[in-house]
Short mmCIF file of C-alpha atoms in Angstrom, two decimals:
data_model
loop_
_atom_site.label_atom_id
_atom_site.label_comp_id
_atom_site.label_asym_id
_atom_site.label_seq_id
_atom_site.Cartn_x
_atom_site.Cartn_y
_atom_site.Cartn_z
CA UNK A 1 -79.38 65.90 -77.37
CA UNK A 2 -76.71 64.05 -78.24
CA UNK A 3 -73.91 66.81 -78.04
CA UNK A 4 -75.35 66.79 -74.47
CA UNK A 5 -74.90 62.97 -74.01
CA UNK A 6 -71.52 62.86 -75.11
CA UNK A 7 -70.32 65.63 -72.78
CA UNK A 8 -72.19 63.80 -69.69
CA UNK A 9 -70.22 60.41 -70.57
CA UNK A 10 -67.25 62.62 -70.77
CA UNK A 11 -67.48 63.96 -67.36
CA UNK A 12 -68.03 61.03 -65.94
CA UNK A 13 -65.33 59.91 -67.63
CA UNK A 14 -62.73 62.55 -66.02
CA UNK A 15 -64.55 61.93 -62.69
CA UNK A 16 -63.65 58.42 -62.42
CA UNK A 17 -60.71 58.84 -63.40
CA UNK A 18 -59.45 61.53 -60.70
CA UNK A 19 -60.78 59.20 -58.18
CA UNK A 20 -59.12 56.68 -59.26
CA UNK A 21 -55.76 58.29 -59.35
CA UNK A 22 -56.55 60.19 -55.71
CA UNK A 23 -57.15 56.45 -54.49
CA UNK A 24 -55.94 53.83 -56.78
CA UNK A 25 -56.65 51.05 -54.12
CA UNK A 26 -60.41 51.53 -54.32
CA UNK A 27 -62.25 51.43 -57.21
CA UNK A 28 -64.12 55.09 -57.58
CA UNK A 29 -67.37 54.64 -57.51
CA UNK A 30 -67.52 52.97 -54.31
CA UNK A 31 -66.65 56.34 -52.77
CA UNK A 32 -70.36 57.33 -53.63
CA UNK A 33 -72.61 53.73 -53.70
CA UNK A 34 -74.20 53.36 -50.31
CA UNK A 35 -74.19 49.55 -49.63
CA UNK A 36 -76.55 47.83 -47.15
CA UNK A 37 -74.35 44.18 -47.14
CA UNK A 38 -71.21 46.26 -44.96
CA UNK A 39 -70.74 46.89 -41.63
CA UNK A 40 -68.06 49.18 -40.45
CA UNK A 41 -66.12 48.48 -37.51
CA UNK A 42 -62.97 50.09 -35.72
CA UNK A 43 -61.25 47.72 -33.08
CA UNK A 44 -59.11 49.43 -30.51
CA UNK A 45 -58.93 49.08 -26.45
CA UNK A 46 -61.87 51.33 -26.46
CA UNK A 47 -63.76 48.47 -28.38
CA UNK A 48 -61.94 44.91 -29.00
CA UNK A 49 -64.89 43.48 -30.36
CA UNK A 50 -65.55 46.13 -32.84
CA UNK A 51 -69.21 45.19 -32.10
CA UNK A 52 -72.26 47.80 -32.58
CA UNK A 53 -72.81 50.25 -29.48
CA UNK A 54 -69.78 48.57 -27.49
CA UNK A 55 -67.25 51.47 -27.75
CA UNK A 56 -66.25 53.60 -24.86
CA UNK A 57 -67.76 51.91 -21.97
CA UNK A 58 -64.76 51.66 -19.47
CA UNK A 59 -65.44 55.64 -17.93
CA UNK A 60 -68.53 55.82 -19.30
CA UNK A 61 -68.20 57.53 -22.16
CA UNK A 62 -65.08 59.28 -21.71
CA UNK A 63 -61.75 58.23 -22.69
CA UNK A 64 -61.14 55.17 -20.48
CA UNK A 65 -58.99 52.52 -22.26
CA UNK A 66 -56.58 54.17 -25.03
CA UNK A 67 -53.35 52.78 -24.60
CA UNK A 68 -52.28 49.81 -22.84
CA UNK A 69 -48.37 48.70 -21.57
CA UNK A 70 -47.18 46.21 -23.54
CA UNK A 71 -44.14 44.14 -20.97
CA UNK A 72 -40.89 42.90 -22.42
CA UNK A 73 -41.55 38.90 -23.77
CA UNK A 74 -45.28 39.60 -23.57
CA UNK A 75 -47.85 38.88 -26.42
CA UNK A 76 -50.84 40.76 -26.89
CA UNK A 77 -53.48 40.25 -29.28
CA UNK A 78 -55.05 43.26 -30.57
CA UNK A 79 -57.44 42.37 -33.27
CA UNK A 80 -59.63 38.67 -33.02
CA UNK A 81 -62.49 38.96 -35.48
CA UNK A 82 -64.45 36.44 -36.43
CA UNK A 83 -66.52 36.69 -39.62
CA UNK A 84 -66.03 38.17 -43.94
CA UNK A 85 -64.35 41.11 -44.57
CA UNK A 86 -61.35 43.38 -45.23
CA UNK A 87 -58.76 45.21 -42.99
CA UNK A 88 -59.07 48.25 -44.41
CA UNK A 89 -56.46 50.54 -42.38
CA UNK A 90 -53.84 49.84 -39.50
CA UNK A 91 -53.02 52.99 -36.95
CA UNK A 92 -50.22 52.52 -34.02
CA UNK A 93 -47.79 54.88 -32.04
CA UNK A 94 -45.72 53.27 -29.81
CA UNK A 95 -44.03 54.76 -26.71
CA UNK A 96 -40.37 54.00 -28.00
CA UNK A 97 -39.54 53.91 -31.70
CA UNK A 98 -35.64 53.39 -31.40
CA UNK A 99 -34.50 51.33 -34.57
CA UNK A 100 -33.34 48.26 -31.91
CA UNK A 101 -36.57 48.32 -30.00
CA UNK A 102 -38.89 48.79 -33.49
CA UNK A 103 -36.94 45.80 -35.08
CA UNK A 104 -37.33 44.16 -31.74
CA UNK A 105 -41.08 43.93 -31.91
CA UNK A 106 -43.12 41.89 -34.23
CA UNK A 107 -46.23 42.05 -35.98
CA UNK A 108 -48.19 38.74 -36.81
CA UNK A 109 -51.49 38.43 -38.80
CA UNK A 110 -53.03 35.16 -39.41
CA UNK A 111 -55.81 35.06 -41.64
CA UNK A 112 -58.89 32.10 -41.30
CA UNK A 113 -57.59 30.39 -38.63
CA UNK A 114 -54.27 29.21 -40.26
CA UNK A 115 -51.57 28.13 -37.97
CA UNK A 116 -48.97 29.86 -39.55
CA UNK A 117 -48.71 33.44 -39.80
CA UNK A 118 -49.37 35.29 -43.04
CA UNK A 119 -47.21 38.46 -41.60
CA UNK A 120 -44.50 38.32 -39.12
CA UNK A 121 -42.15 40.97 -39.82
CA UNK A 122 -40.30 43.69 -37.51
CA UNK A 123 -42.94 46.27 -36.88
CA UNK A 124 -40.72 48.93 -37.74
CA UNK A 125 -39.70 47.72 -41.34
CA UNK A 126 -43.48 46.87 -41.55
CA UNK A 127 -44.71 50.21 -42.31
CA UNK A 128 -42.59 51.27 -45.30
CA UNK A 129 -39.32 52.66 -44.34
CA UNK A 130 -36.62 50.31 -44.07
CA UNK A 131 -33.22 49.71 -41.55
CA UNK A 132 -36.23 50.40 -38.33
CA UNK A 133 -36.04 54.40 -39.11
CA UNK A 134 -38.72 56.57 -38.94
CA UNK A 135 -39.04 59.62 -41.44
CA UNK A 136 -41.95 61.88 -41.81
CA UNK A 137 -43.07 60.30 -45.16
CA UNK A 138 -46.40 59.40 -47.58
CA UNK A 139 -46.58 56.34 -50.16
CA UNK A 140 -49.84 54.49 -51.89
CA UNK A 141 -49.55 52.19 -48.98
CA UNK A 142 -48.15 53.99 -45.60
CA UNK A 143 -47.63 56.94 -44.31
CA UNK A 144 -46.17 59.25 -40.90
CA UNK A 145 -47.18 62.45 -40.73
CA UNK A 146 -45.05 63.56 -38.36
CA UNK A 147 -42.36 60.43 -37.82
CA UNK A 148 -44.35 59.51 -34.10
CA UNK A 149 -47.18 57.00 -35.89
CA UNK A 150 -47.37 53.54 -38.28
CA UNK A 151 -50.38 53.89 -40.76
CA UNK A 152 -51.18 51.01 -43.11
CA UNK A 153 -54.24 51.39 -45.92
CA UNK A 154 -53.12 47.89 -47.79
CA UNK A 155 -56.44 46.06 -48.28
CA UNK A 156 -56.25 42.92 -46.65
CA UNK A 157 -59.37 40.50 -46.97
CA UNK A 158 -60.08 37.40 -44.73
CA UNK A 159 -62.98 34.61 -45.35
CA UNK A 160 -63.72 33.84 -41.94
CA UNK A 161 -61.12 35.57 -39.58
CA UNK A 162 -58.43 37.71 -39.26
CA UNK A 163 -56.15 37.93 -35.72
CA UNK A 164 -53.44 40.64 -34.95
CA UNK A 165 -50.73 40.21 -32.49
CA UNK A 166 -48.08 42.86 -31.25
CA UNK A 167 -44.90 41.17 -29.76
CA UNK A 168 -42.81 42.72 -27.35
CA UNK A 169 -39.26 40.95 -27.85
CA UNK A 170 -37.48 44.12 -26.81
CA UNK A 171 -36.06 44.77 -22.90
CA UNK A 172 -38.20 47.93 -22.28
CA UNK A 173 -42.22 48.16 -21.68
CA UNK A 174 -43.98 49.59 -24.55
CA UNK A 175 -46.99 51.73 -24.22
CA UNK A 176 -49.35 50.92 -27.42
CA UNK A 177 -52.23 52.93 -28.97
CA UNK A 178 -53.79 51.89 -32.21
CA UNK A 179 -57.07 51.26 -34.05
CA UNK A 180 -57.82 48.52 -36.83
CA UNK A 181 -60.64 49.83 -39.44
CA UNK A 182 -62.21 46.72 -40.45
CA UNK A 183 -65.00 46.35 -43.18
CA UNK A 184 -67.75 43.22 -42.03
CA UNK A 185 -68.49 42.28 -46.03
CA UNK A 186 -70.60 39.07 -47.64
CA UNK A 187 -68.37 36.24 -48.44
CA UNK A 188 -65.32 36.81 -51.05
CA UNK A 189 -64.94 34.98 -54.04
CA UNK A 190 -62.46 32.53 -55.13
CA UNK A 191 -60.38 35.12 -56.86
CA UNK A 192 -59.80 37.02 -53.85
CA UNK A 193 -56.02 36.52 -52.80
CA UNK A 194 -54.90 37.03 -49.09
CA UNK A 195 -52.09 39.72 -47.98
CA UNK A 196 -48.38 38.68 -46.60
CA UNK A 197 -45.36 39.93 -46.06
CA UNK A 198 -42.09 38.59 -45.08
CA UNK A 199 -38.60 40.57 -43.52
CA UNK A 200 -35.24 39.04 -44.83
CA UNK A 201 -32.21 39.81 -43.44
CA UNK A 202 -28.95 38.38 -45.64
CA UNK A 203 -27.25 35.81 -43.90
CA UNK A 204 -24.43 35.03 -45.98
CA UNK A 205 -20.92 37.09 -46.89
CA UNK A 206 -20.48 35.22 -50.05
CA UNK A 207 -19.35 37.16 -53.13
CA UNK A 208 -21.68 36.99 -56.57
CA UNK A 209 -24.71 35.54 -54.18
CA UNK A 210 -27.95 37.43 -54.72
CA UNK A 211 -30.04 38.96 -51.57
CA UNK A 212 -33.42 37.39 -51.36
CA UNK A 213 -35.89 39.98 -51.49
CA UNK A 214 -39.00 37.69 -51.04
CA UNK A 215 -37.38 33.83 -51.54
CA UNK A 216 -39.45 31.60 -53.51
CA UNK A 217 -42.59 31.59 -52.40
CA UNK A 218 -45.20 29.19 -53.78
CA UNK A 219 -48.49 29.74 -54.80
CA UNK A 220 -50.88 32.02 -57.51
CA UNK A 221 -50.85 35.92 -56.29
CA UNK A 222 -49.78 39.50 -57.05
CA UNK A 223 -46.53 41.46 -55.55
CA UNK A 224 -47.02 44.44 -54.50
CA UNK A 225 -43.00 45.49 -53.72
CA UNK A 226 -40.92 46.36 -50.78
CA UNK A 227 -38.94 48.22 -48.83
CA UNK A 228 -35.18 47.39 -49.06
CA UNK A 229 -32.85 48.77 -46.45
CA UNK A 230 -28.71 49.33 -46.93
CA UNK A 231 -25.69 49.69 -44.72
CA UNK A 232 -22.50 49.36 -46.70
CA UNK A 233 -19.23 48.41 -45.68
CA UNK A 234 -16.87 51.11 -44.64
CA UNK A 235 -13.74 49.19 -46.14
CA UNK A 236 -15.37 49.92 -49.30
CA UNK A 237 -14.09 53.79 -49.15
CA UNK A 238 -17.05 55.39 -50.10
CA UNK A 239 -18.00 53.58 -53.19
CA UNK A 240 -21.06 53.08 -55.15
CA UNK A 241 -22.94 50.32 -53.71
CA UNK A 242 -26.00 50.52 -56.13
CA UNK A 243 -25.33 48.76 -59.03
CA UNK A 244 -27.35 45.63 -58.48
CA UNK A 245 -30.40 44.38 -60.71
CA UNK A 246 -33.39 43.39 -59.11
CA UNK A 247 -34.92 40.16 -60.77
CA UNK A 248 -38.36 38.36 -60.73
CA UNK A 249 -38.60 34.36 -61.44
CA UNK A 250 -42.09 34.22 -62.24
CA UNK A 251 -43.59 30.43 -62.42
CA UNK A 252 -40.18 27.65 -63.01
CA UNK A 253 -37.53 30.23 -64.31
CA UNK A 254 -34.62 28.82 -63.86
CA UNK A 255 -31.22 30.50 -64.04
CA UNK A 256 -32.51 33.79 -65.74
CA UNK A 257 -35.69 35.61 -64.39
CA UNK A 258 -38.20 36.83 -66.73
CA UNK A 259 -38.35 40.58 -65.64
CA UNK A 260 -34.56 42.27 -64.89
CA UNK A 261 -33.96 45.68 -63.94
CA UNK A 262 -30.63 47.85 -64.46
CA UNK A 263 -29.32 49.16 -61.32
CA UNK A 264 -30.96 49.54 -58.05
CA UNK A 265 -31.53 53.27 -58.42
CA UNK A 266 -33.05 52.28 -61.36
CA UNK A 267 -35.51 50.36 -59.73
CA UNK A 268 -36.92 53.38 -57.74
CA UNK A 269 -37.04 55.32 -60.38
CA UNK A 270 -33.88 57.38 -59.47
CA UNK A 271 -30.64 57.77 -61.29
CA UNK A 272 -26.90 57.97 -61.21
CA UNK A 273 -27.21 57.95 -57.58
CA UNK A 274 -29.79 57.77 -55.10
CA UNK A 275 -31.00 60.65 -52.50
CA UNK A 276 -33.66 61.58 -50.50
CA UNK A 277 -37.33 61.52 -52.46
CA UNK A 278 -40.98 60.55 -51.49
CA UNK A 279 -43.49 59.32 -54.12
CA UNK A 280 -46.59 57.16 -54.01
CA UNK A 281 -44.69 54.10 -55.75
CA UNK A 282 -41.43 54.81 -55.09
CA UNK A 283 -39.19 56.66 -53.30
CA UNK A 284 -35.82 56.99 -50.76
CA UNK A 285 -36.51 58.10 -47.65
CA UNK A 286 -32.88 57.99 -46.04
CA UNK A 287 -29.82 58.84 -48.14
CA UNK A 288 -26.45 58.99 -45.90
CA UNK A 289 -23.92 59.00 -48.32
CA UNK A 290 -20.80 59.78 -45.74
CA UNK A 291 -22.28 57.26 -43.15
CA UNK A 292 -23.42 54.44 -45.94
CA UNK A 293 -27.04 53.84 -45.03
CA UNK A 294 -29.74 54.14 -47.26
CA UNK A 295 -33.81 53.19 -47.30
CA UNK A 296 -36.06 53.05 -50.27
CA UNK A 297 -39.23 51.99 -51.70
CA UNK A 298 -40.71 50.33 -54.85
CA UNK A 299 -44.57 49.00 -55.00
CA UNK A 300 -46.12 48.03 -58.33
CA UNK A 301 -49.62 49.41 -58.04
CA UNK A 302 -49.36 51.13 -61.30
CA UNK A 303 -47.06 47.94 -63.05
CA UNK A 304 -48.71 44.96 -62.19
CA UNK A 305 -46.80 41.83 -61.20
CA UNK A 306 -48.51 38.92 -60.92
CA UNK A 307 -47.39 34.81 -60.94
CA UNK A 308 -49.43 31.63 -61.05
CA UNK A 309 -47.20 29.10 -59.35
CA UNK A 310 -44.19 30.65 -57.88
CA UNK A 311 -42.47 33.91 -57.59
CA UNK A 312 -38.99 35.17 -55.74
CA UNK A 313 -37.16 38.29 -56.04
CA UNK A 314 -33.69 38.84 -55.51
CA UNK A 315 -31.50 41.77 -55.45
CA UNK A 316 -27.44 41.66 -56.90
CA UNK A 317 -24.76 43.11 -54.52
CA UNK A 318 -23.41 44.98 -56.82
CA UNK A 319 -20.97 47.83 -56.06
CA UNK A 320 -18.52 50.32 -59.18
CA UNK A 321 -16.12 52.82 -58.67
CA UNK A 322 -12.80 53.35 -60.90
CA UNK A 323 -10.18 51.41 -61.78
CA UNK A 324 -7.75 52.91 -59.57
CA UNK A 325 -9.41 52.09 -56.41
CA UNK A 326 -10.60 48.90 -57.51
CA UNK A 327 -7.30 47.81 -57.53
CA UNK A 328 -6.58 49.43 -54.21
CA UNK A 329 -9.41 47.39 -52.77
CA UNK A 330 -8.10 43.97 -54.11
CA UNK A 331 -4.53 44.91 -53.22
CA UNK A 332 -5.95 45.41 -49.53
CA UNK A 333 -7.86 42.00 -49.61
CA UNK A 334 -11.46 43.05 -49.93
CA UNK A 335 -13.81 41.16 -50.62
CA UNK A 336 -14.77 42.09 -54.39
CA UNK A 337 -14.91 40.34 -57.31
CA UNK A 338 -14.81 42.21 -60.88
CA UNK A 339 -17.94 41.28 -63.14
CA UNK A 340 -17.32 43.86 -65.90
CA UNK A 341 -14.89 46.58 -66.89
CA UNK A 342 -13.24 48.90 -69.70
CA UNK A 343 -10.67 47.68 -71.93
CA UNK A 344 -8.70 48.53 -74.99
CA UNK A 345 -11.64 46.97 -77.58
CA UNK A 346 -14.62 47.54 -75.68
CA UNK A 347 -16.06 46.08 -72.16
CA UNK A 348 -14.97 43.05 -70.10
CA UNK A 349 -17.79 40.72 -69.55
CA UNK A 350 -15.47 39.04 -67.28
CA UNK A 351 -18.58 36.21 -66.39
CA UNK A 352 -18.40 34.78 -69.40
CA UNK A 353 -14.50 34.58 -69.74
CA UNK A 354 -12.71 31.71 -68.38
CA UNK A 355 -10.33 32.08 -66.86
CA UNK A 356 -11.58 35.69 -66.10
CA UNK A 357 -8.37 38.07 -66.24
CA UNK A 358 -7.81 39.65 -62.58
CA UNK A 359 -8.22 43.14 -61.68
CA UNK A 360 -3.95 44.16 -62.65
CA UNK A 361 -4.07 42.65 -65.61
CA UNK A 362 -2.97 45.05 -68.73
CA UNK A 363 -6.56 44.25 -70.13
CA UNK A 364 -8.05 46.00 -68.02
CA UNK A 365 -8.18 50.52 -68.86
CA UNK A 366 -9.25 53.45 -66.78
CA UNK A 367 -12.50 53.81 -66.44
CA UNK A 368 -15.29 52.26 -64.36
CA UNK A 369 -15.54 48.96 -63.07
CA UNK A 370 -18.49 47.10 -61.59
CA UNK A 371 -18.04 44.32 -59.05
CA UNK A 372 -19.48 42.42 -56.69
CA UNK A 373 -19.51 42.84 -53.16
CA UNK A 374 -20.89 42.19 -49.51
CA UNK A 375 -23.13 44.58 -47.96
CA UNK A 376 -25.87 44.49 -45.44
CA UNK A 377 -29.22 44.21 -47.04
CA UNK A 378 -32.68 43.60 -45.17
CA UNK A 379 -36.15 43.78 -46.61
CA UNK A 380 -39.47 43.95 -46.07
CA UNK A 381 -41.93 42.44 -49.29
CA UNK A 382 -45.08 42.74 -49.88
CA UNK A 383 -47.21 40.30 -51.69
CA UNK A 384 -50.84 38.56 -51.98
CA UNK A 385 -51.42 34.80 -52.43
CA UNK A 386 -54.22 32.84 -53.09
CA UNK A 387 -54.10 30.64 -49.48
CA UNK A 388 -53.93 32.44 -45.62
CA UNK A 389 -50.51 31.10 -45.18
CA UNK A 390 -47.10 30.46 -47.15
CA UNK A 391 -44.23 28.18 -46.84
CA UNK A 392 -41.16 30.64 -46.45
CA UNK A 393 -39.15 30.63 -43.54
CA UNK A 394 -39.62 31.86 -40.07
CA UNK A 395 -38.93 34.89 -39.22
CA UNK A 396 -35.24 35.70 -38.30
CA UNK A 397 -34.20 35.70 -33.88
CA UNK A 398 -33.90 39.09 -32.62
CA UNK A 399 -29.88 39.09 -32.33
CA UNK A 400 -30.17 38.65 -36.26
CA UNK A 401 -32.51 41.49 -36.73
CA UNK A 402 -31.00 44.16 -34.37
CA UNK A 403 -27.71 43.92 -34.63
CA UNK A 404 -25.46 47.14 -36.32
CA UNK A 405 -28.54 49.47 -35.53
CA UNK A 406 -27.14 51.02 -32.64
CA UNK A 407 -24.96 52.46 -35.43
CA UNK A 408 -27.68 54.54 -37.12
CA UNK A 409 -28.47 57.94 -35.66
#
């Protein structure tokens, strides 16, 4: 009998876990409780109020109201529930999906009533791949079967209301389909955190200054990750752009963050290099090594990251390539600046020298060196926070978001 106990345990041991690894968002056994405090609802054209018996009534029945045209400078709101619950999954194709015209529209979620948005981010960049592309692809949190459609399965719970607006800031009318799966639930408890996201594009061309992944953002909450998207400099030649450390300054660090990576491959779980891969937590969906554009993924489902007061995460511009052609570059007047390199005794840690030697002195031996540099970096991060609104900055005008994508093919 108890041979036969232990066994049973153990099975439902290996059950839950499976589950849980097939669908690490929801806990397993709610694939198999029946609740009777839930109501499902899916809001589309077909049914804006997601309410009971409503769907389907334009043609009686028949398909009657599955797309609508969306005008250039027009707002529409597409989800305005009032009530508890989660957004359990987002589904939109869109009639266009250039890079200019998907960086052109905007997405904006406000949660509870809240003035501010909680989301207002490119709807492209949105929904996982960065630089506006759109690649067949699957992670934990998005996915495109076939690079034509935007799916979204990020929980995202509200207290009293959630409303979704598509933006149309691009010069062409935009014919929009989608459906919002949205789970009516009793009231959430205090330690249920709301979902954001914000879209940073760098703004500066000043050497040894860190891109802003998410800036600091105040508050108690959770990261979840981001997509980062690259286009590097031509006058670079060709080299490695990659070397840059993403870092985390979790609650009042100051100069030096408490979690530091070791090269941005690194960070998605690549190495010496970065090409094309697609995993749930991480991956690189574009690659272009001749043309210098390159889109990739981290989200910490597996690796918690969480912060009590405040959080930001930046990324280092941080190129390498050899000696010879490092001194090429600053005999040509780019922009670089040398932050450590072989010599005769060992490496240069040419930070903490003063005055730092320049790139012809005799110090300095074949071999690599690592430097900083000026790329074009844009992100999208993920993140949940214990109030329906944050205090980062607005989202960027369109000339600022669009601008060099006519470049990518």
């Amino acid at each position: 009998m108890m041979l036969h106990f232990n066994l049973t345990k153990i099975k439902e041991v290996l059950l839950v876990c499976t589950l849980t690894l097939i669908s690490p968002i929801v806990p397993a056994q709610e694939l198999f409780k029946m609740r009777s405090d839930v109501s499902s609802k899916l809001i589309s054209f077909e049914n804006m109020s997601g309410a009971k018996g409503n769907g389907g009534k334009e043609n009686d029945g028949a398909k009657g109201h599955a797309t609508e045209t969306i005008a250039p400078e027009a707002t529409r709101t597409i989800v305005d529930f009032d009530g508890s619950g989660i957004v359990q999954r987002m589904w939109y194709t869109i009639s266009d999906r250039s890079p200019e015209v998907l960086r052109s529209i905007r997405l904006k979620i406000f949660w509870d009533g809240a003035d501010k948005p909680a989301v207002d981010v490119p709807f492209g960049d949105f929904f996982g791949i960065g630089l506006g592309q759109k690649k067949p692809f699957e992670s934990v949190f998005f996915s495109d079967p076939e690079g034509k459609s935007f799916n979204c399965f990020i929980p995202m719970p509200f207290r009293k209301k959630v409303q979704i607006l598509f933006v149309n800031e691009s010069k062409l009318q935009v014919n929009l389909f989608y459906d919002v799966t949205v789970l009516e639930t009793p009231p959430h408890g205090n330690d249920v955190l709301y979902f954001h996201a914000f879209w940073n594009r760098k703004s500066t061309n000043e050497l040894g200054k860190d891109f802003e992944i998410l800036p600091a953002v105040k508050g108690k909450g959770r990261f979840l990750g981001a997509n980062i998207g690259v286009i590097t400099d031509s006058l670079y030649k060709g080299t490695w752009w990659g070397e840059g450390e993403v870092k985390m300054f979790i609650d009042n660090d100051s100069k030096y963050p408490t979690i530091n990576g070791t090269g941005t491959e690194d960070y998605v779980g690549a190495a010496w290099g970065l090409g094309t891969f697609n995993h749930q937590y991480q991956g690189c969906l574009i690659a272009d090594n001749k043309m210098g554009y390159y889109a990739f993924y981290r989200y910490h489902v597996p690796d918690e990251i969480y912060f009590n007061t405040n959080l930001k995460v930046t990324l280092q511009e941080l190129g390498g390539t050899s000696l010879e052609i490092a001194r090429e570059l600053h005999q040509k007047k780019i922009k670089i600046k040398p932050v450590i390199a072989n010599s005769k005794t060992g490496y240069l840690k040419l930070n903490t020298m003063n005055p730092a030697p320049i790139i012809t002195d005799e110090r300095f031996r074949p071999g690599g060196v690592l430097f900083y540099r000026v790329d074009d970096y844009s992100a999208t991060s993920y993140f949940y926070l214990d109030k329906p609104a944050n205090d980062l900055p607005a989202l960027q005008p369109l000339a600022d978001r669009i601008y060099n994508l006519k470049l990518i093919k």
